[in-house]
Structure formats: C-alpha cells, structure tokens
XYZ file of N, CA and C in Angstrom:
519
model
N 1.039 -1.418 0.048
C -0.129 0.197 0.260
C 0.852 1.412 0.391
N 1.793 1.248 0.869
C 2.724 2.452 0.576
C 3.467 2.682 -0.732
N 3.992 1.716 -1.370
C 4.727 1.880 -2.436
C 3.596 2.576 -3.524
N 2.174 1.944 -3.204
C 1.463 2.838 -3.964
C 0.828 4.084 -4.123
N 0.920 4.384 -2.598
C 0.670 5.950 -2.536
C 2.063 6.898 -2.629
N 2.933 6.511 -2.648
C 4.105 7.272 -2.854
C 4.333 7.821 -4.612
N 3.445 6.829 -5.338
C 3.238 6.731 -6.768
C 2.393 8.491 -6.921
N 1.609 8.571 -5.861
C 0.277 9.793 -6.028
C 0.535 10.900 -6.403
N -0.042 11.581 -7.661
C 0.396 13.061 -7.700
C -0.936 13.717 -7.899
N -1.887 13.309 -7.860
C -3.232 13.765 -7.997
C -4.252 13.013 -7.360
N -4.899 13.659 -6.514
C -6.140 12.564 -5.657
C -7.492 13.385 -6.158
N -8.530 12.598 -6.580
C -9.597 12.852 -7.069
C -10.723 12.191 -6.053
N -11.570 13.315 -5.830
C -12.888 13.120 -4.599
C -14.074 12.778 -5.491
N -14.843 11.991 -5.385
C -16.486 12.166 -5.455
C -16.636 12.998 -4.119
N -17.717 13.263 -4.353
C -18.579 14.471 -3.368
C -19.551 13.685 -2.773
N -20.928 13.384 -3.003
C -21.739 13.034 -2.292
C -21.570 11.850 -1.610
N -21.249 11.717 -0.189
C -20.998 10.557 0.711
C -19.690 10.315 0.753
N -18.539 11.343 0.220
C -17.186 11.041 0.495
C -16.839 12.787 1.149
N -16.982 13.816 -0.020
C -16.786 14.923 0.915
C -17.996 15.864 1.712
N -19.017 14.967 1.406
C -20.280 15.278 2.297
C -20.939 13.991 3.096
N -21.726 13.784 3.572
C -22.310 12.784 4.454
C -23.613 12.154 3.428
N -23.917 12.597 2.311
C -24.758 12.371 1.206
C -25.972 12.548 1.198
N -26.466 13.656 2.488
C -27.849 14.316 2.785
C -27.781 15.079 1.632
N -28.591 15.615 0.847
C -28.697 16.822 -0.106
C -30.211 17.728 0.480
N -30.252 18.407 0.974
C -30.851 19.294 1.827
C -31.482 20.194 0.651
N -32.619 20.305 0.538
C -33.791 21.753 -0.501
C -34.177 22.084 0.540
N -34.263 23.799 0.644
C -35.280 24.397 1.626
C -36.410 24.546 0.686
N -37.449 25.546 1.228
C -38.910 25.734 0.562
C -38.623 26.345 -0.798
N -37.661 27.052 -1.215
C -37.550 27.353 -2.195
C -36.579 26.843 -3.140
N -36.477 25.575 -3.085
C -35.741 24.755 -3.883
C -33.922 24.754 -3.724
N -33.735 25.918 -2.463
C -32.425 26.259 -2.556
C -31.643 24.836 -1.884
N -30.569 24.010 -2.450
C -29.876 23.088 -2.570
C -28.663 23.834 -0.975
N -28.722 22.650 0.066
C -27.482 22.501 0.702
C -26.798 21.209 1.156
N -25.383 21.373 1.621
C -24.815 20.280 1.996
C -24.099 20.470 2.790
N -23.411 19.645 3.647
C -22.471 19.763 4.623
C -21.415 19.483 4.398
N -20.174 20.177 4.682
C -18.788 20.026 4.331
C -18.016 19.643 5.687
N -17.028 18.788 5.418
C -16.181 18.994 6.865
C -14.917 19.717 6.982
N -14.949 20.681 7.823
C -13.598 21.500 7.809
C -12.503 20.586 7.467
N -12.344 19.758 8.141
C -11.102 19.280 8.560
C -10.565 18.526 7.411
N -11.635 18.099 6.509
C -11.306 17.795 5.261
C -10.849 18.949 4.270
N -11.024 19.700 4.527
C -10.899 21.069 3.623
C -9.207 21.394 3.797
N -8.912 21.523 5.117
C -7.525 21.616 5.463
C -6.768 20.144 5.190
N -7.399 19.448 5.325
C -6.371 18.109 4.838
C -6.467 18.052 2.946
N -7.065 18.758 2.226
C -6.780 19.286 0.731
C -6.075 19.969 0.696
N -5.861 21.089 1.586
C -5.571 22.390 1.101
C -3.672 21.982 1.853
N -3.326 20.762 2.644
C -2.302 20.152 2.626
C -1.550 19.474 1.664
N -2.450 18.780 0.917
C -2.127 17.976 -0.040
C -1.698 19.007 -0.928
N -2.251 19.757 -1.108
C -1.674 21.163 -2.694
C -0.324 21.797 -1.933
N -0.454 22.047 -0.821
C 0.766 22.372 -0.335
C 1.856 21.262 -0.782
N 1.915 20.152 -0.452
C 2.966 18.872 -0.798
C 2.720 19.115 -2.300
N 2.002 19.826 -3.196
C 2.682 19.544 -4.555
C 1.344 18.585 -5.194
N 0.543 17.832 -4.050
C -0.677 17.046 -4.737
C -1.711 17.645 -5.476
N -1.915 17.538 -6.402
C -2.818 18.184 -7.165
C -4.582 17.401 -6.126
N -5.498 18.015 -6.465
C -6.549 17.371 -6.005
C -7.917 18.182 -7.171
N -8.815 17.086 -7.703
C -9.878 17.244 -8.132
C -11.494 16.731 -7.752
N -12.020 16.615 -8.530
C -13.352 16.364 -7.925
C -14.102 16.037 -9.522
N -14.589 14.590 -9.103
C -15.909 14.207 -10.243
C -17.051 13.738 -9.477
N -17.752 14.224 -9.710
C -19.274 14.035 -9.041
C -20.527 13.797 -10.352
N -20.838 13.199 -9.567
C -22.229 12.420 -10.365
C -23.500 13.538 -10.476
N -23.344 14.631 -9.519
C -24.490 15.447 -9.645
C -23.916 16.683 -9.743
N -24.617 17.702 -10.750
C -24.502 19.168 -10.955
C -25.012 19.766 -9.351
N -24.089 20.588 -8.706
C -24.653 21.334 -7.862
C -23.566 22.966 -7.764
N -24.347 23.843 -7.577
C -23.677 24.923 -7.088
C -23.142 25.264 -6.131
N -23.220 24.440 -5.039
C -22.650 24.367 -3.781
C -21.501 23.884 -4.016
N -21.230 23.043 -4.659
C -19.952 22.268 -5.016
C -19.183 22.881 -5.561
N -19.739 23.775 -6.724
C -18.534 24.690 -7.396
C -18.116 25.680 -6.499
N -18.793 26.212 -5.093
C -18.067 27.251 -4.799
C -17.229 26.631 -3.536
N -17.703 25.522 -3.061
C -16.467 24.821 -2.241
C -15.441 24.216 -3.026
N -15.410 24.076 -4.095
C -14.049 23.653 -4.657
C -13.601 25.192 -5.165
N -13.884 26.161 -5.643
C -13.296 27.389 -5.855
C -12.558 28.202 -4.462
N -13.547 27.333 -3.179
C -12.827 28.125 -2.153
C -11.314 27.283 -1.765
N -11.467 25.799 -2.066
C -10.670 24.975 -1.939
C -9.300 25.009 -3.114
N -9.592 25.820 -3.985
C -8.594 26.227 -5.008
C -8.586 24.921 -5.810
N -9.605 24.158 -5.915
C -9.734 22.432 -6.649
C -9.887 23.780 -8.213
N -9.466 23.144 -9.294
C -9.442 23.696 -10.484
C -10.058 22.556 -11.516
N -9.644 21.287 -11.317
C -10.238 20.192 -12.060
C -11.269 19.762 -11.201
N -12.481 20.375 -11.889
C -14.104 20.009 -11.274
C -14.647 19.389 -12.027
N -15.341 18.359 -12.163
C -16.315 17.835 -13.617
C -17.855 17.393 -12.733
N -18.764 17.536 -12.869
C -19.947 17.840 -12.432
C -21.221 17.196 -13.389
N -22.181 16.353 -12.948
C -22.951 15.798 -13.710
C -22.327 14.678 -14.728
N -21.388 13.988 -13.813
C -20.617 13.050 -14.855
C -21.623 11.102 -14.494
N -22.223 11.054 -15.580
C -22.833 10.047 -15.178
C -22.186 8.956 -15.335
N -21.007 9.011 -16.676
C -19.921 8.114 -16.946
C -18.887 8.941 -16.104
N -18.271 8.453 -15.237
C -17.205 8.803 -14.526
C -15.608 8.977 -15.430
N -15.729 7.787 -15.828
C -14.480 7.260 -16.672
C -14.342 8.553 -17.928
N -15.043 9.258 -18.002
C -14.964 9.961 -19.346
C -14.182 11.094 -18.812
N -14.744 11.941 -17.806
C -13.569 12.987 -17.286
C -12.681 12.623 -16.519
N -12.284 10.978 -16.021
C -11.100 10.724 -15.522
C -9.839 10.774 -16.719
N -10.202 10.146 -18.144
C -9.749 10.189 -19.212
C -8.937 11.569 -19.097
N -9.982 12.391 -19.298
C -9.800 13.980 -19.811
C -8.774 14.606 -18.405
N -9.034 14.068 -17.537
C -7.467 14.870 -16.513
C -6.553 13.809 -16.529
N -6.564 12.830 -16.981
C -5.325 12.103 -17.408
C -4.488 12.677 -18.394
N -5.242 13.043 -19.600
C -4.988 13.666 -20.642
C -4.246 15.471 -20.677
N -5.340 16.049 -19.159
C -4.893 17.376 -19.238
C -3.616 17.682 -18.719
N -3.578 16.393 -17.580
C -2.353 16.476 -16.407
C -0.954 15.918 -17.203
N -1.524 14.891 -18.356
C -0.036 13.852 -18.654
C 0.256 12.588 -17.817
N -0.711 12.293 -16.521
C -0.539 11.871 -15.204
C -0.810 10.148 -16.071
N -0.180 8.950 -15.157
C -1.072 8.068 -15.741
C -1.637 7.528 -14.460
N -2.342 6.038 -14.807
C -3.389 5.715 -13.588
C -2.446 5.394 -12.417
N -1.504 5.015 -12.271
C -0.683 4.776 -10.866
C -0.703 6.137 -10.218
N -0.527 7.416 -10.949
C 0.208 8.328 -10.221
C -1.331 9.216 -9.165
N -2.451 8.192 -9.685
C -3.634 9.000 -9.227
C -4.661 8.224 -8.381
N -5.069 8.970 -7.265
C -5.698 8.345 -5.929
C -7.367 8.182 -6.442
N -8.170 7.498 -6.243
C -9.571 8.547 -6.112
C -10.271 7.572 -5.113
N -11.343 8.851 -3.973
C -12.103 7.755 -3.198
C -13.710 8.201 -3.536
N -14.114 7.011 -3.598
C -15.782 7.033 -3.955
C -16.196 5.897 -3.254
N -17.645 6.330 -3.198
C -18.312 5.386 -2.074
C -19.713 4.317 -2.797
N -20.191 4.748 -4.283
C -20.942 4.098 -4.928
C -20.882 3.254 -6.094
N -21.534 2.758 -6.582
C -21.418 1.668 -7.800
C -21.021 2.884 -8.714
N -21.458 3.885 -8.852
C -20.743 4.550 -10.454
C -19.472 4.823 -10.551
N -18.806 5.036 -8.948
C -17.106 5.047 -8.912
C -16.801 3.744 -9.717
N -17.116 2.452 -9.325
C -16.614 1.251 -9.391
C -15.412 1.638 -10.910
N -15.832 2.158 -11.713
C -14.972 1.993 -13.111
C -13.762 2.853 -13.203
N -13.723 3.871 -12.371
C -12.621 4.801 -12.004
C -11.568 3.957 -10.938
N -12.464 3.339 -9.700
C -11.626 3.140 -8.799
C -10.783 1.631 -9.108
N -11.109 1.037 -10.218
C -10.731 -0.171 -10.919
C -9.064 0.159 -11.754
N -9.034 1.466 -12.045
C -8.282 2.408 -12.732
C -6.951 2.615 -12.375
N -7.365 3.261 -10.995
C -6.412 4.393 -10.488
C -5.358 3.487 -9.952
N -4.448 4.246 -9.391
C -3.033 3.383 -8.668
C -3.357 3.144 -7.283
N -4.396 4.191 -6.660
C -4.648 4.174 -5.159
C -6.461 4.317 -5.606
N -6.897 3.551 -4.559
C -8.273 3.236 -4.323
C -8.963 3.268 -3.290
N -9.575 4.305 -2.994
C -10.055 4.141 -1.134
C -11.714 4.431 -1.253
N -12.320 4.149 -0.450
C -13.825 4.229 -0.024
C -14.079 4.957 1.314
N -14.765 5.667 1.776
C -15.109 5.727 3.150
C -15.744 4.612 3.641
N -15.687 4.711 5.430
C -16.348 3.532 5.963
C -17.943 3.171 5.921
N -18.706 4.091 5.031
C -20.076 3.967 4.885
C -20.133 3.636 3.663
N -19.055 3.465 2.541
C -19.423 3.058 1.615
C -20.068 1.887 0.898
N -20.935 1.996 0.073
C -21.959 0.563 -0.500
C -20.735 -0.999 -0.456
N -21.302 -1.792 -0.124
C -20.324 -2.906 0.440
C -20.072 -3.595 -1.186
N -20.689 -3.027 -2.633
C -19.927 -3.541 -3.391
C -18.713 -3.086 -3.731
N -18.553 -2.119 -3.624
C -17.247 -1.122 -3.924
C -16.242 -1.667 -3.140
N -16.104 -2.025 -1.890
C -15.121 -2.955 -1.057
C -14.136 -3.564 -2.067
N -14.559 -4.480 -2.552
C -13.375 -5.298 -3.464
C -12.860 -4.104 -4.443
N -12.850 -3.420 -4.699
C -12.183 -2.514 -5.535
C -11.756 -1.599 -5.129
N -11.060 -1.488 -3.532
C -10.420 -0.445 -3.302
C -9.068 -1.061 -2.242
N -7.963 -0.337 -2.266
C -7.084 -0.775 -1.154
C -6.774 -0.504 0.254
N -7.816 0.489 0.218
C -8.017 1.238 1.558
C -9.671 1.839 1.837
N -10.061 1.465 3.165
C -11.293 1.554 3.409
C -11.079 2.483 4.656
N -11.272 4.084 4.948
C -11.299 4.885 5.837
C -11.597 4.230 6.966
N -11.255 4.900 8.321
C -12.116 4.316 9.488
C -13.382 5.466 9.616
N -13.527 6.707 9.113
C -14.301 7.671 8.931
C -15.372 7.692 7.848
N -16.243 7.908 8.018
C -17.515 8.367 7.279
C -17.294 9.506 6.220
N -18.120 8.902 4.633
C -17.831 10.418 4.408
C -19.030 11.524 4.639
N -17.985 12.272 4.311
C -18.476 13.902 5.138
C -18.077 14.114 6.989
N -17.433 13.080 7.387
C -16.877 13.034 8.725
C -15.389 12.812 8.756
N -14.827 13.055 7.859
C -13.363 13.075 8.337
C -12.443 11.958 7.007
N -13.059 11.103 6.124
C -13.092 10.565 5.210
C -11.837 10.924 4.536
N -11.910 12.267 3.980
C -11.172 12.633 3.239
C -9.740 13.247 3.685
N -9.854 13.323 5.044
C -8.704 14.075 5.768
C -7.983 12.749 6.266
N -8.468 11.612 6.501
C -7.933 10.761 6.642
C -7.323 9.949 5.650
N -7.448 10.176 4.649
C -6.821 9.612 3.457
C -5.797 10.693 3.141
N -6.143 11.699 2.876
C -5.169 13.075 3.189
C -3.788 13.007 3.924
N -4.018 12.627 5.048
C -3.126 12.535 6.291
C -2.270 11.084 5.921
N -2.897 10.178 5.427
C -2.209 8.648 4.858
C -1.436 9.263 3.457
N -1.784 10.259 2.588
C -1.014 10.579 1.599
C 0.252 11.110 1.951
N 0.097 11.903 2.727
C 1.314 12.951 3.301
C 2.216 12.043 4.238
N 1.872 11.245 5.479
C 2.534 10.390 5.676
C 3.651 9.071 5.015
N 2.598 8.577 4.204
C 3.324 7.680 3.000
C 4.556 8.218 2.084
N 4.423 9.825 1.748
C 5.205 10.411 0.910
C 6.459 10.999 1.808
N 6.009 10.654 3.181
C 7.322 11.641 3.765
C 7.128 12.802 3.758
N 5.606 13.577 3.820
C 5.962 15.144 3.685
C 5.109 15.895 5.113
N 4.792 14.621 6.287
C 3.422 15.282 7.525
C 4.265 16.049 7.691
N 5.434 15.573 8.519
C 6.462 16.427 9.383
C 6.689 17.799 8.934
N 6.987 17.552 8.054
C 7.425 19.334 6.920
C 6.375 20.061 7.208
N 5.296 19.703 6.589
C 4.248 20.405 6.877
C 3.479 20.589 7.576
N 3.301 19.870 9.003
C 2.508 20.077 10.211
C 3.481 20.870 11.766
N 5.009 21.019 11.110
C 5.869 21.259 12.338
C 5.113 22.746 12.694
N 4.785 23.209 11.748
C 4.771 25.011 12.063
C 3.617 24.715 13.345
N 2.310 23.887 12.978
C 1.255 23.771 14.084
C 2.068 22.852 15.835
N 3.102 22.782 15.873
C 3.496 21.815 16.737
C 4.895 22.757 17.220
N 5.613 23.724 16.514
C 6.480 24.580 17.027
C 6.022 25.560 18.113
N 7.060 25.384 19.262
C 6.825 26.359 20.168
C 7.442 27.989 20.427
N 6.746 28.808 20.664
C 7.022 30.110 20.207
C 7.588 30.402 21.207
C-alpha cells in the first residue's frame, strides 16, 4: 500500500458520500445545501501545499460544489458525470499523469470504473459494500465526517511530507 501511495500526484474526490455525508437538503425555495467537513478541507489544502493536485468528479450538478471547489482552489472539477471514466480520461490527458499516479475515493457503484483504474483506490467507511472489493483502503471515518482528511493524512505520511507540512503547528514560540 505504501508503494502505491508514494506514486500519487493527484487525488480525485467524489462529492456526495465522500466530501459530504450524502445528504442533500433543499429548502422550501428549492435551494440546495450540503455539509462539508472543515477538517477534510484542511487536509486538501495540505495536499496542495505538498504539490499533490486535487480534483473532483461528481455524478450530480450542484452550485454548492462549485463554490466549495473554488474556495479550496480545486481547478479540475467535473459535475453531472454519469460516466465518471470520461472526465477521468480527460484529467489524465490534461495532466499527463498515468493511472498509477492517481488516487480516487468513491463510495457507490458509479465510482467502480474509476476505482478499478487508479493507482490507489479508497472508500469511506460507509461506502456501499459492492465498492469494497475494488479499493486498496477503507477509511475509518464515514463520508463527510473526516474520510477525506484521513486519506490526505495517509498520503502525506506515506510520501514523507507530514512532518514538514505540520511542523508549524507543533512549534513552540
């Protein structure tokens, strides 16, 4: 597993059930809300500081996702992807990366084609059971409750970047 993680230059995230707990809330005006975990966001920012790019491929279209992605500086964002392999291939073409240099975390059947291709495949603890045979790692945390952060920390530690990126938090003044 560590050897696979050392190769990763890009982490692609599913949204509903990974970055969120899968709930979609609509108010009486039809305005959509989602809940994102700030710890996941910090993990994404640390990955970016380490030079690991982060992207999103989501099966749904949501303004909220576009806002969150922009806030986190995620540029590779594909929504309404009913076939996630198409945007995945586009990301590979755009970045020049190979499958073995990409990690993906997904939680449902639609994610399996990409999970099967990437160098490192992960799923949150509450992923549907059919996904599990196709991943290298299952987080202890559920989607929307720190699964992305858990994977981010794992990547940074495997690549020997954890101490460097977190030293400022532990330094005494």
